CSV table of C-alpha atoms in Angstrom, one decimal:
chain,number,residue,atom,x,y,z
A,14,MET,CA,115.8,136.5,49.7
A,15,SER,CA,116.8,140.5,50.8
A,16,GLN,CA,117.5,140.4,55.0
A,17,ASP,CA,114.6,141.1,56.5
A,18,SER,CA,112.8,137.5,54.2
A,19,GLU,CA,112.4,134.0,56.8
A,20,THR,CA,113.6,130.3,54.7
A,21,VAL,CA,110.0,128.2,56.0
A,22,GLY,CA,109.8,124.6,56.1
A,23,PHE,CA,107.1,122.4,56.7
A,24,LEU,CA,106.0,119.5,54.5
A,25,ALA,CA,102.6,118.7,53.7
A,26,ILE,CA,100.6,115.4,54.8
A,27,GLN,CA,98.1,114.5,53.4
A,28,GLN,CA,95.5,112.3,55.3
A,29,LYS,CA,94.3,109.0,53.3
A,30,GLN,CA,90.7,109.7,52.9
A,31,ASP,CA,88.1,106.5,54.2
A,32,SER,CA,86.5,104.7,51.9
A,33,GLY,CA,84.0,103.1,54.3
A,34,SER,CA,82.9,100.0,53.1
A,35,LEU,CA,83.4,100.6,49.6
A,36,SER,CA,85.6,97.7,47.9
A,37,SER,CA,88.8,97.9,46.0
A,38,GLU,CA,88.2,98.1,43.0
A,39,ALA,CA,85.5,100.7,43.9
A,40,SER,CA,87.8,103.1,45.7
A,41,GLU,CA,91.0,103.1,43.4
A,42,PHE,CA,87.5,104.6,40.9
A,43,MET,CA,86.9,107.2,42.8
A,44,GLN,CA,90.7,108.1,43.4
A,45,LEU,CA,91.2,108.0,39.2
A,46,ILE,CA,87.9,110.5,39.8
A,47,LYS,CA,89.9,113.1,42.4
A,48,GLY,CA,93.5,112.6,40.5
A,49,LYS,CA,91.4,114.1,37.8
A,50,VAL,CA,90.2,116.7,39.4
A,51,SER,CA,93.3,116.9,40.8
A,52,SER,CA,95.5,117.4,37.9
A,53,GLU,CA,93.3,119.7,35.2
A,54,TRP,CA,93.0,122.0,38.2
A,55,LYS,CA,96.1,122.6,37.5
A,56,LEU,CA,96.3,123.8,34.2
A,57,ALA,CA,92.1,125.0,34.4
A,58,ASP,CA,91.5,129.2,35.1
A,59,GLU,CA,89.3,130.8,37.4
A,60,ALA,CA,86.0,129.5,36.2
A,61,GLU,CA,87.3,126.2,36.0
A,62,GLN,CA,89.0,125.5,39.0
A,63,ARG,CA,85.7,126.6,40.4
A,64,ARG,CA,83.8,123.9,38.9
A,65,LEU,CA,86.2,121.1,40.0
A,66,ALA,CA,86.1,122.2,43.3
A,67,SER,CA,82.7,122.0,42.9
A,68,ALA,CA,82.7,118.2,41.9
A,69,GLY,CA,85.2,117.6,45.0
A,70,ALA,CA,82.7,119.1,46.3
A,71,CYS,CA,80.7,115.5,46.3
A,72,ILE,CA,83.5,113.3,46.2
A,73,ASP,CA,84.0,115.2,50.2
A,74,ARG,CA,79.6,114.3,51.0
A,75,LEU,CA,81.0,111.0,50.5
A,76,VAL,CA,83.7,110.1,52.0
A,77,GLY,CA,81.6,111.7,54.7
A,78,PHE,CA,78.8,109.3,53.2
A,79,LEU,CA,80.8,105.9,53.8
A,80,LEU,CA,82.1,107.0,56.8
A,81,GLN,CA,78.7,106.1,58.8
A,82,VAL,CA,78.2,102.8,56.0
A,83,LYS,CA,81.2,102.2,57.8
A,84,ARG,CA,79.8,102.7,60.8
A,85,LEU,CA,76.5,100.1,60.1
A,86,ARG,CA,78.9,97.4,59.5
A,87,GLN,CA,80.8,97.5,62.3
A,88,HIS,CA,77.0,97.4,64.6
A,89,ALA,CA,76.4,93.9,61.6
A,90,SER,CA,79.8,93.3,62.9
A,91,ASP,CA,79.2,93.5,66.9
A,92,LEU,CA,75.3,91.8,66.0
A,93,HIS,CA,76.5,88.4,64.8
A,94,GLY,CA,80.3,89.4,67.7
A,95,ARG,CA,77.5,88.9,70.3
A,96,MET,CA,75.5,86.0,69.1
A,97,PHE,CA,78.7,83.8,69.2
A,98,PRO,CA,81.4,85.0,71.4
A,99,HIS,CA,84.9,84.6,71.9
A,100,GLY,CA,86.0,82.5,75.6
A,101,ASP,CA,84.4,79.6,76.6
A,102,ASP,CA,83.0,80.9,79.3
A,103,SER,CA,80.3,83.1,76.6
A,104,PRO,CA,76.9,82.5,76.0
A,105,SER,CA,76.2,81.8,72.7
A,106,LEU,CA,73.7,80.8,69.9
A,107,MET,CA,72.5,77.2,70.8
A,108,PRO,CA,70.7,74.1,68.7
A,109,GLY,CA,67.0,75.8,70.2
A,110,MET,CA,67.7,79.0,70.9
A,111,SER,CA,67.4,83.0,70.3
A,112,ALA,CA,68.1,85.9,71.6
A,113,ALA,CA,66.4,89.2,71.2
A,114,TYR,CA,69.6,92.3,70.6
A,115,GLN,CA,69.2,96.1,71.4
A,116,ALA,CA,69.1,98.6,67.8
A,117,GLN,CA,69.2,101.6,70.1
A,118,ASN,CA,72.6,102.8,68.8
A,119,ALA,CA,72.7,101.6,65.6
A,120,CYS,CA,69.2,103.2,65.1
A,121,THR,CA,71.0,106.1,65.1
A,122,ASP,CA,74.0,105.4,63.6
A,123,PHE,CA,71.4,104.6,60.5
A,124,GLU,CA,69.5,107.8,60.7
A,125,SER,CA,72.6,109.6,60.1
A,126,LEU,CA,73.1,106.7,57.1
A,127,LEU,CA,70.4,108.9,55.9
A,128,PHE,CA,71.4,112.4,55.6
A,129,HIS,CA,74.4,111.4,53.8
A,130,GLY,CA,73.2,109.9,51.9
A,131,ARG,CA,70.0,112.6,51.2
A,132,ALA,CA,72.7,115.2,51.1
A,133,THR,CA,75.3,113.6,49.1
A,134,LEU,CA,73.5,113.2,46.9
A,135,ASP,CA,71.6,117.1,46.8
A,136,ARG,CA,75.5,118.3,46.8
A,137,LEU,CA,76.0,116.5,43.7
A,138,THR,CA,72.5,117.8,41.8
A,139,LEU,CA,74.2,120.7,43.0
A,140,PHE,CA,77.0,120.5,41.3
A,141,ILE,CA,75.5,118.8,37.9
A,142,THR,CA,73.1,120.2,37.1
A,143,SER,CA,74.4,124.0,37.6
A,144,GLU,CA,76.6,122.5,34.1
A,145,HIS,CA,73.2,122.7,32.9
A,146,LYS,CA,72.7,126.7,33.8
A,147,GLN,CA,69.3,125.1,36.0
A,148,ARG,CA,71.1,125.0,39.6
A,149,THR,CA,69.3,124.0,42.0
A,150,ASP,CA,69.6,120.6,45.7
A,151,ARG,CA,66.9,118.9,45.2
A,152,TYR,CA,67.8,115.9,44.3
A,153,PRO,CA,64.8,115.0,43.0
A,154,ALA,CA,65.5,117.7,40.3
A,155,LEU,CA,68.4,116.0,39.0
A,156,GLY,CA,66.1,113.3,37.1
A,157,PRO,CA,63.3,115.9,35.2
A,158,VAL,CA,66.7,118.2,34.1
A,159,LEU,CA,68.8,115.6,33.3
A,160,GLU,CA,65.7,114.9,30.7
A,161,ASN,CA,65.5,117.9,29.4
A,162,PHE,CA,68.8,117.9,28.3
A,163,SER,CA,69.7,114.0,27.6
A,164,HIS,CA,68.4,114.0,23.5
A,165,LYS,CA,71.6,116.8,22.9
A,166,ASP,CA,73.7,116.1,26.0
A,167,ARG,CA,75.2,112.5,26.2
A,168,ARG,CA,76.5,112.7,30.1
A,169,ALA,CA,72.6,113.9,30.8
A,170,GLU,CA,71.6,110.6,28.5
A,171,ALA,CA,74.1,108.6,30.9
A,172,VAL,CA,73.3,109.5,33.6
A,173,LEU,CA,69.6,109.3,33.8
A,174,ASP,CA,70.7,105.0,33.0
A,175,VAL,CA,72.0,106.0,36.3
A,176,LEU,CA,69.0,107.1,37.7
A,177,ALA,CA,67.8,104.6,36.6
A,178,SER,CA,69.3,101.5,38.1
A,179,ALA,CA,69.3,102.9,42.0
A,180,SER,CA,66.6,101.6,42.7
A,181,SER,CA,66.3,101.9,46.4
A,182,LEU,CA,66.7,105.5,46.8
A,183,PRO,CA,62.8,106.6,46.0
A,184,GLY,CA,60.6,106.1,49.5
A,185,THR,CA,64.2,105.7,51.3
A,186,LEU,CA,66.2,109.4,50.5
A,187,THR,CA,63.4,110.7,48.4
A,188,ASP,CA,59.2,111.2,48.6
A,189,VAL,CA,57.0,109.5,46.1
A,190,ASP,CA,53.6,110.4,44.9
A,191,GLY,CA,53.5,112.4,47.6
A,192,ALA,CA,54.9,110.3,50.2
A,193,ARG,CA,57.3,110.5,52.9
A,194,SER,CA,60.6,109.4,53.2
A,195,LEU,CA,62.1,107.5,55.4
A,196,ARG,CA,64.4,110.7,55.5
A,197,SER,CA,61.6,113.3,55.1
A,198,LEU,CA,59.7,110.9,58.1
A,199,VAL,CA,62.9,110.9,60.4
A,200,THR,CA,63.6,114.5,60.1
A,201,HIS,CA,60.1,115.8,60.6
A,202,ARG,CA,58.2,113.5,62.7
A,203,THR,CA,59.7,111.1,64.6
A,204,SER,CA,62.5,108.6,64.9
A,205,ILE,CA,64.1,105.2,64.0
A,206,THR,CA,64.6,104.1,67.3
A,207,GLU,CA,60.6,105.4,67.5
A,208,GLY,CA,60.0,103.8,64.7
A,209,THR,CA,60.9,100.2,65.8
A,210,THR,CA,58.4,97.4,65.3
A,211,ASN,CA,61.2,94.9,66.0
A,212,ALA,CA,65.3,94.4,66.9
A,213,PHE,CA,67.5,92.5,66.3
A,214,THR,CA,66.4,89.3,66.8
A,215,ALA,CA,68.3,85.9,66.3
A,216,HIS,CA,66.8,81.8,66.4
A,217,CYS,CA,69.7,78.9,66.9
A,218,LEU,CA,67.8,75.8,64.3
A,219,GLU,CA,67.8,73.1,65.7
A,220,ASP,CA,70.2,71.8,63.2
A,221,GLY,CA,71.8,74.4,64.1
A,222,GLN,CA,72.0,76.7,61.4
A,223,VAL,CA,70.4,80.6,62.2
A,224,LEU,CA,68.1,82.7,60.8
A,225,LEU,CA,68.6,86.6,61.9
A,226,PHE,CA,66.1,89.1,62.7
A,227,ASP,CA,67.1,92.3,61.3
A,228,CYS,CA,66.2,95.7,63.3
A,229,GLU,CA,63.0,97.5,60.8
A,230,ALA,CA,61.7,100.7,61.2
A,231,MET,CA,58.9,102.3,59.5
A,232,GLY,CA,58.6,98.4,57.2
A,233,TYR,CA,62.6,99.2,56.1
A,234,PRO,CA,65.4,96.9,58.2
A,235,VAL,CA,68.1,99.4,59.2
A,236,LEU,CA,71.6,95.9,58.2
A,237,GLY,CA,69.4,96.2,54.9
A,238,THR,CA,68.7,99.1,53.8
A,239,ALA,CA,72.0,100.9,55.2
A,240,HIS,CA,73.4,98.1,52.4
A,241,MET,CA,71.1,98.7,49.0
A,242,LEU,CA,71.9,102.3,50.3
A,243,ALA,CA,76.0,101.2,50.8
A,244,LYS,CA,76.3,100.2,46.7
A,245,GLU,CA,73.9,102.8,45.0
A,246,VAL,CA,75.4,105.7,46.6
A,247,PRO,CA,78.4,105.6,46.2
A,248,ALA,CA,77.9,104.9,42.4
A,249,VAL,CA,75.4,107.5,41.3
A,250,VAL,CA,77.4,110.0,42.6
A,251,LEU,CA,80.7,108.3,40.9
A,252,LEU,CA,79.7,106.8,38.0
A,253,ALA,CA,77.7,110.7,37.6
A,254,LEU,CA,80.8,112.8,38.6
A,255,SER,CA,83.0,110.1,35.5
A,256,GLU,CA,80.6,110.8,32.3
A,257,TYR,CA,80.8,114.9,33.6
A,258,LEU,CA,84.0,115.0,33.8
A,259,GLU,CA,85.3,113.0,31.2
A,260,VAL,CA,86.8,110.6,33.5
A,261,ASP,CA,88.3,107.2,30.8
A,262,SER,CA,86.2,104.3,32.5
A,263,THR,CA,84.0,101.2,31.7
A,264,PHE,CA,82.8,101.0,35.9
A,265,GLY,CA,79.9,100.2,35.7
A,266,PHE,CA,76.7,100.2,39.0
A,267,SER,CA,77.2,96.2,40.0
A,268,GLU,CA,80.6,96.4,40.6
A,269,PHE,CA,79.8,99.3,43.5
A,270,GLU,CA,78.7,95.8,46.2
A,271,PRO,CA,79.5,97.2,49.2
A,272,PRO,CA,82.7,93.9,50.4
A,273,TRP,CA,80.4,93.2,52.8
A,274,ALA,CA,78.1,90.2,53.4
A,275,ASN,CA,74.1,91.3,54.8
A,276,LEU,CA,72.9,88.0,57.0
A,277,ALA,CA,70.2,90.2,57.8
A,278,VAL,CA,66.6,88.4,56.9
A,279,SER,CA,63.6,91.6,56.6
A,280,PHE,CA,60.9,89.2,59.0
A,281,SER,CA,58.0,91.2,57.4
A,282,GLU,CA,58.8,90.2,53.6
A,283,PHE,CA,58.2,86.5,54.8
A,284,VAL,CA,55.3,86.7,57.6
A,285,VAL,CA,52.2,85.5,56.3
A,286,SER,CA,48.3,84.9,57.2
A,287,GLY,CA,48.4,81.2,56.6
A,288,GLY,CA,49.4,78.0,56.1
A,289,ASP,CA,51.4,75.5,58.0
A,290,GLY,CA,55.3,77.9,57.7
A,291,PRO,CA,56.8,78.3,61.1
A,292,LEU,CA,55.6,80.1,64.0
A,293,MET,CA,58.2,82.1,65.0
A,294,PHE,CA,58.9,85.4,66.5
A,295,VAL,CA,60.6,88.8,66.6
A,296,CYS,CA,61.2,91.5,70.0
A,297,ARG,CA,60.7,94.7,70.0
A,298,MET,CA,62.3,97.0,72.2
A,299,LEU,CA,60.2,99.3,75.0
A,300,PRO,CA,60.8,101.5,77.7
A,301,ASP,CA,62.0,98.2,79.7
A,302,GLY,CA,62.8,95.8,77.6
A,303,PHE,CA,61.5,93.6,75.3
A,304,SER,CA,58.0,92.8,74.5
A,305,MET,CA,57.5,89.3,71.6
A,306,HIS,CA,55.6,89.3,68.5
A,307,LYS,CA,54.5,85.8,67.1
A,308,GLU,CA,53.7,85.2,63.1
A,309,ARG,CA,52.9,82.9,61.2
A,310,MET,CA,56.1,82.4,57.9
A,311,ASN,CA,56.3,81.2,54.5
A,312,PRO,CA,58.5,78.2,55.2
A,313,GLY,CA,60.9,79.9,52.4
A,314,VAL,CA,62.9,82.3,54.8
A,315,LEU,CA,64.5,78.4,55.9
A,316,ASP,CA,66.1,78.8,53.3
A,317,LEU,CA,68.0,82.0,54.4
A,318,ALA,CA,68.8,80.4,57.9
A,319,ARG,CA,73.0,80.2,57.7
A,320,GLN,CA,75.6,78.4,59.7
A,321,PRO,CA,77.4,80.0,62.5
A,322,ASP,CA,80.9,79.9,60.9
A,323,GLU,CA,79.2,82.4,58.1
A,324,PHE,CA,78.1,85.0,61.1
A,325,LYS,CA,82.2,84.0,63.1
A,326,MET,CA,83.8,85.3,59.6
A,327,GLU,CA,81.6,88.9,59.9
A,328,GLY,CA,81.8,88.7,63.5
A,329,GLY,CA,84.1,89.1,66.3
A,330,GLY,CA,83.1,85.1,67.1
């Protein structure tokens, strides 16, 4: 080293990426894929490095989605904590009581979850279709491209099976038969808060069990839909990447179940036009508070009531 040279010492510390709400097994699977990208990068030529960088970008997008999943999980936990708060002086649900809870913040984060979910799938589409020299960044086009190559490429055939298992994505993140998806409606026409039909509403039954109704907007329960997307978006992305990067693993779609429980029930799924089922209500958010909406319910909804301790385990109480 010449006299004009300067030695600089530094320590590079990699930030641990927050996997949001992946199970420990699914998180390890994601790290396995990232490790494959990292190890092959060192020996790759420039073209292959671009390909590996594109695969890595899919994981980066997924991490952003998982952070939004974490926020929805926290909203659920906070809700449970408000139902059964710490402290003897704090109001808590008692038998015969009902309570409604503001949902605007959860609705806003749910919108972000939809946006990140679709962006993640679009980025994956760009990577996979480029593998077949059919570059497109629209997730609905991924299936047709894979079908064109499935007869001669086992990777395409395997990913088609994965897409078929992701039953909650059509309608929420992609349009179906000309009808706009929830994500599209929120992007161009309305908001989750504007489309809300009921807020979170909890009923403590006479036996002490609690029935929590989810916040719903345009026919979609907020926490219920978030829980489904928390499974299916990571499953599609990571299983597809593992096929095209030839990662040696037997990890399957069913193993992406989120490590948190959705304790909320969709009110609209149990509404009936007659019969002698229970008459129950939910509350709708208004600019000046709430309004009550009563409906006759399928008696089976009572089977979904839970013990208070279940909410306390998932919340702050």
